[in-house]
Amino acid sequence: MTEPTIFELSVKGRKNNYIKPEDGIGGDIEKMLGKENLREKPAGLPEMTENEVIRHFTRLSSKNHHIDKGFYPLGSCTMKYNPKVNEQVARFSGFSEIHPFQMTGTVQGALHLMYDLAEMLKEIAGMHAVSLQPAAGAQGEFCGLLMTRKYHIKKGNDKETVIIPDSAHGTNPASVTFAGYRPVQINSSADGIVSADELERVIDDKTAAIMLTNPNTLGLFESDIEKIYKICRKHDTLMYMDGANLNALLGIARPGDMGFDCVHFNLHKTFSTPHGGGGPGAGAVGVSERLEPFLPKPIIAKNEDEEYYLSYNRPDSIGQIHSFYGNFAVMVRAYAYILSNGSDGLREVAEAAIINANYLKEKLKDTYHLPFDRHCMHEFVLAGTNQKKKGVKTLEIAKRILDFGIHAPTIYFPLIVSEALMIEPTETENVQALDNFADILIQIDKEIDEKPEFVKESPHNTPVGRLDEVLAAKRGDVAYIE
Amino acid sequence: MSYVSNSESERNDMLKKIGVSKFEELIEEIPESLRLKKPLALDKGKPEFEVVNILRKLAAKNKDSSEMTCFMGGGAYDHYVPAGVDAIISRSEFLTAYTPYQAEVSQGTLQSIYEFQSLVCRLTGMEIANASMYDGASATAEAVLMALNQTGKNKVYLAPGLHPAYKAVIDAYTAGIDLDIQVLKEDSGLVEMSQLNDIDFDDAACVIVQSPNFFGLIENIKSIGSYLKDKKAMFVVVANPMALTILTPPGEADADIAVGEMHVFGNGLNYGGPYVGYFAAQKKYMRKIPGRISASTEDADGRKGYVLTLQTREQHIRRDKATSNICTNQALCALASTIYMTLMGEEGISTAASESVRKAHYLSDKLAVLPNVSLVYQGNFFNEFVVRLPIAAEEFINLMEKEGILAGIPLFWFYPDRTNDLLIAVTEKRSKEELDAFVDAASRVMKSSKVGVS
């Protein structure tokens, strides 16, 4: 059923009195603010009672798929279960009701937590130092590139470009442009990785950095990484790792040991903080020793008396990229997650994620084309090309999957696989969930043979049917008008 | 505590079905030399109650609002959050969903984003808005990037009262761009108006004015807007949404872009994050704005629904030509703001705002008559003001802390020569009793201070 908007539900005169004017505090507001500064026309916000508001948003919520309801194999997004205890601890008033500009003596617990979390991330990724400031992965990338820029300027290097594989996330080239560099594409090899030979052809002394996702978006480990490191060193080219897929490496291998100068962590992926329908995330960055001076400021430091403080005395820093210190409440959740899992648990996470992905891949590769047929890491990419030949596109398969109470995989990405279905089951799914998903995909393939029109017209069992994106763009209705 | 789902025997069975005898065979692509030979140097996993205890102890080391009365602002304010907000944003359906990539199973998120955009438009008086930015500072920096892109100019004028952290973020964001950033001349904490006649605003990308500004002062954005109306430079207003049901919204001042920090609506202090930036603009910039946008549409049967629209602006389609690199934003925080605005309504927000204003003025009046304390600025202010103390502001804050009061922010942190200036913010949550207690404590600690003048 269509849910009216809050504006349609609004009835003039309805209200909640959360705030009442206090006796003994008076004064003419117009005089205090200045008549010339007052709003002319009312804003027109809705008028609803609390009961109506709660019902509206509860009804809306029922239209969402979410990880607590069912499987969410969205590749590169690491939709794992979000432990409830993390929500509980993040709401402790000692964390949720402290002001960012309090004197550091009154927020030692918060600073201690941030300091420890940075230390843990350093160890997990094998990096020299960590900043927790970036608010999301893309801001982490941008931050890494700004540090790269400063590093080269300081050394007097004349750099212009950043090499990015054709399989990269879209945020990579976008971040490169905003940092003032030009992206240069490197094509993946027939094995689906960046080969040292191809890099030799593309790299030159103008190359500021290479950005790799490892494992890459095909779910494959960049096995030429040691050679890539040697080549980059020759040109003083820094190595950036997009950490979106770090879940596969926990306790198994570390970006720092591979020679990466910078890596961002998606705390909302690898470290299980909930994604909230599109954020908030957190995109901490780890750096090598040579990039450490350029980290954003402040950084969390500790003195000889074990007191934590915010260190602003960093002359080579790129400066500040957040109003305050980043998404603190997200950090609290990630910290609790790392404590819960510990060194043994994190390794178990990566192993189970890899086993789940390989298990599912084996079950599906006879029905759907598997362009890179070898062991994968935490995710794998199928191509709906057999199905396309039968007249059904990957988009339509994705929509049909929704009918089964399961979220679709990431589709049409990475761009180098046509009709791509990128599947990341994560470690928190059990074998029955994987079997069920495989059965559904195999059933859909059968349906394509038997009743292709039915698949093409899906979804059938969702709160709304297939939505018209072209109409949305044409209308441009992005804000309600009576 | 582990959250891995399969049992040991299921795991072994799965390995068999994959066709390997042990896990290590699956990671043979990782060069042997790079594989960790020993466990990470972290503690082993802990049971849930132990984790809770560790976090509880850390939380207890912070002095929160249960033991301190908060008079701090500077972009983060202690406004009341109705219980209904957390009740909804704690629901798994909103909390544990991803970005709404499959619209048909994300209508809850998509409609709530559409409602957020609609509320932002009404409040700011603008025509379009996006789904959110990371925070007020990055929203402002993105406005600069958009203006540079839109105008092709490289000069940017900032009001002197722009939050110093926002200026710092603009500086960091534009480090890779050849840019000339000018700070406008100041008069009593505000933009000095006569200079506007002398500046060639046809040669600039944008002018950024915050109101209420960092010092709490209200800029006359309508006047500034009228100077810029026929100029090529875009007018960007950074506005505290809490003020906008009462004060001139950016749309009534001919702003091209309105941005700001919306944590004040339904998001707690959280030591500075997650907060939520908003980004609104005139309709003609629809294809230029950063970030995700939800729009209404119809399904095959003509039922109303919502989708992410104009994605060709975004990084996952346009890659290096995208209007921004933003992907994940602050959706759940924006939802909290949406619920807040809906629960409070226009009247409720106006009451919270006017109570904050009246209480701030009550406190400033009382402080201004204390010996050797003066108000630094005479202009109209919202819920925040600057006092000059007879002692260093940092010392004053430390003394007030012992009285259970978080007294404000020392301006010395941002302007090194302003050692005795203190920025004080007041919200509707502060009772008259607390305001009087502030005045009593202030008077007491200044007397007791060595350098204090009695």
Tab-separated table of N, CA and C in Angstrom, chain A residues 246-325:
chain	number	residue	atom	x	y	z
A	246	LEU	N	38.694	-5.533	2.860
A	246	LEU	CA	39.635	-5.952	3.910
A	246	LEU	C	39.145	-7.174	4.696
A	247	ASN	N	37.834	-7.416	4.662
A	247	ASN	CA	37.284	-8.543	5.411
A	247	ASN	C	38.004	-9.853	5.073
A	248	ALA	N	38.462	-9.946	3.828
A	248	ALA	CA	39.110	-11.184	3.371
A	248	ALA	C	40.499	-11.371	3.958
A	249	LEU	N	41.096	-10.308	4.468
A	249	LEU	CA	42.513	-10.376	4.848
A	249	LEU	C	42.747	-10.444	6.357
A	250	LEU	N	41.692	-10.276	7.152
A	250	LEU	CA	41.864	-10.175	8.614
A	250	LEU	C	42.669	-11.360	9.170
A	251	GLY	N	43.807	-11.074	9.743
A	251	GLY	CA	44.619	-12.121	10.362
A	251	GLY	C	45.318	-13.022	9.364
A	252	ILE	N	45.148	-12.749	8.079
A	252	ILE	CA	45.737	-13.602	7.034
A	252	ILE	C	46.909	-12.904	6.359
A	253	ALA	N	46.708	-11.644	5.988
A	253	ALA	CA	47.779	-10.867	5.343
A	253	ALA	C	47.493	-9.392	5.589
A	254	ARG	N	48.533	-8.554	5.478
A	254	ARG	CA	48.363	-7.151	5.860
A	254	ARG	C	48.856	-6.205	4.765
A	255	PRO	N	48.059	-5.193	4.466
A	255	PRO	CA	48.441	-4.221	3.431
A	255	PRO	C	49.839	-3.626	3.681
A	256	GLY	N	50.149	-3.355	4.933
A	256	GLY	CA	51.456	-2.764	5.250
A	256	GLY	C	52.595	-3.670	4.811
A	257	ASP	N	52.429	-4.976	5.015
A	257	ASP	CA	53.470	-5.929	4.626
A	257	ASP	C	53.596	-6.026	3.106
A	258	MET	N	52.529	-5.663	2.402
A	258	MET	CA	52.555	-5.708	0.932
A	258	MET	C	53.196	-4.455	0.348
A	259	GLY	N	53.453	-3.477	1.206
A	259	GLY	CA	54.106	-2.256	0.736
A	259	GLY	C	53.173	-1.079	0.527
A	260	PHE	N	51.913	-1.230	0.916
A	260	PHE	CA	50.993	-0.099	0.737
A	260	PHE	C	51.372	1.061	1.674
A	261	ASP	N	51.278	2.263	1.127
A	261	ASP	CA	51.563	3.471	1.908
A	261	ASP	C	50.327	3.996	2.603
A	262	CYS	N	49.175	3.625	2.090
A	262	CYS	CA	47.936	4.132	2.680
A	262	CYS	C	46.816	3.128	2.414
A	263	VAL	N	45.986	2.934	3.400
A	263	VAL	CA	44.808	2.069	3.232
A	263	VAL	C	43.668	2.690	4.015
A	264	HIS	N	42.470	2.655	3.437
A	264	HIS	CA	41.336	3.080	4.271
A	264	HIS	C	40.552	1.858	4.742
A	265	PHE	N	40.000	1.986	5.921
A	265	PHE	CA	39.177	0.936	6.509
A	265	PHE	C	37.729	1.393	6.405
A	266	ASN	N	36.843	0.529	5.963
A	266	ASN	CA	35.419	0.856	6.047
A	266	ASN	C	34.900	0.210	7.337
A	267	LEU	N	34.808	1.001	8.399
A	267	LEU	CA	34.377	0.427	9.668
A	267	LEU	C	32.969	-0.148	9.554
A	268	HIS	N	32.177	0.421	8.629
A	268	HIS	CA	30.801	-0.053	8.439
A	268	HIS	C	30.744	-1.293	7.561
A	269	LYS	N	31.852	-1.764	7.072
A	269	LYS	CA	31.844	-3.038	6.343
A	269	LYS	C	32.576	-4.074	7.194
A	270	THR	N	33.908	-3.976	7.174
A	270	THR	CA	34.737	-4.981	7.843
A	270	THR	C	34.416	-5.116	9.328
A	271	PHE	N	34.133	-4.002	9.988
A	271	PHE	CA	33.989	-4.042	11.439
A	271	PHE	C	32.537	-3.901	11.895
A	272	SER	N	31.638	-4.244	10.992
A	272	SER	CA	30.233	-4.569	11.313
A	272	SER	C	29.374	-3.440	11.857
A	273	THR	N	29.802	-2.182	11.732
A	273	THR	CA	28.890	-1.142	12.215
A	273	THR	C	27.755	-1.010	11.193
A	274	PRO	N	26.521	-0.823	11.667
A	274	PRO	CA	25.377	-0.877	10.750
A	274	PRO	C	25.413	0.243	9.716
A	275	HIS	N	24.886	-0.054	8.543
A	275	HIS	CA	25.007	0.920	7.466
A	275	HIS	C	23.891	1.951	7.440
A	276	GLY	N	22.839	1.745	8.206
A	276	GLY	CA	21.829	2.793	8.404
A	276	GLY	C	21.111	3.256	7.142
A	277	GLY	N	21.035	2.419	6.114
A	277	GLY	CA	20.369	2.831	4.880
A	277	GLY	C	21.203	3.794	4.059
A	278	GLY	N	22.516	3.800	4.278
A	278	GLY	CA	23.393	4.668	3.466
A	278	GLY	C	24.321	5.527	4.318
A	279	GLY	N	24.556	5.119	5.529
A	279	GLY	CA	25.475	5.835	6.405
A	279	GLY	C	24.833	6.104	7.748
A	280	PRO	N	25.568	6.518	8.744
A	280	PRO	CA	26.971	6.905	8.710
A	280	PRO	C	27.920	5.713	8.678
A	281	GLY	N	28.984	5.887	7.908
A	281	GLY	CA	30.075	4.939	7.950
A	281	GLY	C	31.220	5.566	8.714
A	282	ALA	N	32.412	5.028	8.492
A	282	ALA	CA	33.626	5.673	8.991
A	282	ALA	C	34.767	5.123	8.162
A	283	GLY	N	35.681	5.992	7.754
A	283	GLY	CA	36.701	5.602	6.773
A	283	GLY	C	38.117	5.851	7.237
A	284	ALA	N	38.437	5.395	8.448
A	284	ALA	CA	39.792	5.568	8.998
A	284	ALA	C	40.862	5.249	7.951
A	285	VAL	N	41.992	5.941	8.019
A	285	VAL	CA	43.104	5.640	7.112
A	285	VAL	C	44.348	5.244	7.897
A	286	GLY	N	45.026	4.223	7.381
A	286	GLY	CA	46.326	3.832	7.924
A	286	GLY	C	47.398	4.240	6.940
A	287	VAL	N	48.565	4.631	7.456
A	287	VAL	CA	49.637	5.089	6.556
A	287	VAL	C	50.988	4.464	6.921
A	288	SER	N	51.885	4.487	5.936
A	288	SER	CA	53.267	4.058	6.141
A	288	SER	C	54.032	5.182	6.834
A	289	GLU	N	55.266	4.868	7.211
A	289	GLU	CA	56.073	5.850	7.923
A	289	GLU	C	56.272	7.127	7.101
A	290	ARG	N	56.459	6.966	5.788
A	290	ARG	CA	56.750	8.166	4.991
A	290	ARG	C	55.541	9.074	4.804
A	291	LEU	N	54.323	8.532	5.022
A	291	LEU	CA	53.143	9.400	4.900
A	291	LEU	C	52.671	9.947	6.248
A	292	GLU	N	53.221	9.417	7.312
A	292	GLU	CA	52.739	9.761	8.660
A	292	GLU	C	52.704	11.265	8.953
A	293	PRO	N	53.718	12.040	8.530
A	293	PRO	CA	53.692	13.478	8.869
A	293	PRO	C	52.489	14.220	8.271
A	294	PHE	N	51.860	13.620	7.245
A	294	PHE	CA	50.823	14.340	6.497
A	294	PHE	C	49.411	14.011	6.971
A	295	LEU	N	49.287	13.122	7.953
A	295	LEU	CA	47.961	12.739	8.462
A	295	LEU	C	47.132	13.967	8.833
A	296	PRO	N	45.799	13.866	8.692
A	296	PRO	CA	44.966	14.993	9.119
A	296	PRO	C	45.136	15.244	10.614
A	297	LYS	N	44.900	16.472	11.021
A	297	LYS	CA	45.004	16.785	12.432
A	297	LYS	C	43.629	17.135	13.001
A	298	PRO	N	43.389	16.982	14.287
A	298	PRO	CA	44.360	16.484	15.267
A	298	PRO	C	44.507	14.969	15.204
A	299	ILE	N	45.624	14.448	15.764
A	299	ILE	CA	45.685	13.015	16.014
A	299	ILE	C	45.608	12.790	17.521
A	300	ILE	N	45.186	11.600	17.916
A	300	ILE	CA	45.040	11.290	19.339
A	300	ILE	C	46.404	10.810	19.830
A	301	ALA	N	46.931	11.458	20.860
A	301	ALA	CA	48.260	11.113	21.360
A	301	ALA	C	48.192	10.861	22.864
A	302	LYS	N	49.291	10.304	23.391
A	302	LYS	CA	49.339	9.959	24.816
A	302	LYS	C	50.664	10.469	25.368
A	303	ASN	N	50.655	11.098	26.543
A	303	ASN	CA	51.911	11.577	27.125
A	303	ASN	C	52.471	10.586	28.150
A	304	GLU	N	53.599	10.963	28.806
A	304	GLU	CA	54.268	10.019	29.721
A	304	GLU	C	53.380	9.663	30.911
A	305	ASP	N	52.449	10.552	31.252
A	305	ASP	CA	51.576	10.262	32.380
A	305	ASP	C	50.329	9.474	31.966
A	306	GLU	N	50.399	8.876	30.761
A	306	GLU	CA	49.253	8.093	30.264
A	306	GLU	C	48.000	8.936	30.093
A	307	GLU	N	48.178	10.234	29.866
A	307	GLU	CA	47.018	11.074	29.576
A	307	GLU	C	46.902	11.231	28.071
A	308	TYR	N	45.670	11.135	27.593
A	308	TYR	CA	45.429	11.246	26.155
A	308	TYR	C	45.127	12.691	25.804
A	309	TYR	N	45.586	13.117	24.640
A	309	TYR	CA	45.308	14.490	24.220
A	309	TYR	C	45.205	14.567	22.698
A	310	LEU	N	44.706	15.704	22.230
A	310	LEU	CA	44.569	15.940	20.795
A	310	LEU	C	45.796	16.718	20.333
A	311	SER	N	46.555	16.128	19.435
A	311	SER	CA	47.778	16.784	18.993
A	311	SER	C	47.545	17.555	17.690
A	312	TYR	N	47.679	18.878	17.803
A	312	TYR	CA	47.526	19.751	16.617
A	312	TYR	C	48.871	20.193	16.068
A	313	ASN	N	49.935	19.885	16.812
A	313	ASN	CA	51.250	20.385	16.414
A	313	ASN	C	51.849	19.499	15.333
A	314	ARG	N	51.316	19.627	14.141
A	314	ARG	CA	51.730	18.768	13.040
A	314	ARG	C	51.895	19.634	11.791
A	315	PRO	N	53.060	20.221	11.630
A	315	PRO	CA	53.258	21.238	10.596
A	315	PRO	C	53.043	20.739	9.160
A	316	ASP	N	53.239	19.449	8.901
A	316	ASP	CA	53.092	18.962	7.525
A	316	ASP	C	51.719	18.360	7.247
A	317	SER	N	50.830	18.435	8.235
A	317	SER	CA	49.505	17.822	8.082
A	317	SER	C	48.745	18.422	6.897
A	318	ILE	N	47.890	17.599	6.286
A	318	ILE	CA	47.013	18.119	5.232
A	318	ILE	C	45.922	19.002	5.840
A	319	GLY	N	45.833	19.040	7.162
A	319	GLY	CA	44.813	19.868	7.819
A	319	GLY	C	43.662	19.022	8.292
A	320	GLN	N	42.485	19.584	8.170
A	320	GLN	CA	41.309	18.987	8.785
A	320	GLN	C	40.297	18.676	7.700
A	321	ILE	N	39.660	17.494	7.757
A	321	ILE	CA	38.656	17.169	6.741
A	321	ILE	C	37.274	16.928	7.351
A	322	HIS	N	37.161	17.118	8.652
A	322	HIS	CA	35.880	16.912	9.346
A	322	HIS	C	35.691	18.070	10.330
A	323	SER	N	34.437	18.408	10.639
A	323	SER	CA	34.163	19.483	11.602
A	323	SER	C	34.858	19.206	12.925
A	324	PHE	N	34.874	17.925	13.330
A	324	PHE	CA	35.482	17.561	14.612
A	324	PHE	C	36.487	16.425	14.397
A	325	TYR	N	36.206	15.216	14.937
A	325	TYR	CA	37.221	14.154	14.875
A	325	TYR	C	36.779	12.929	14.106
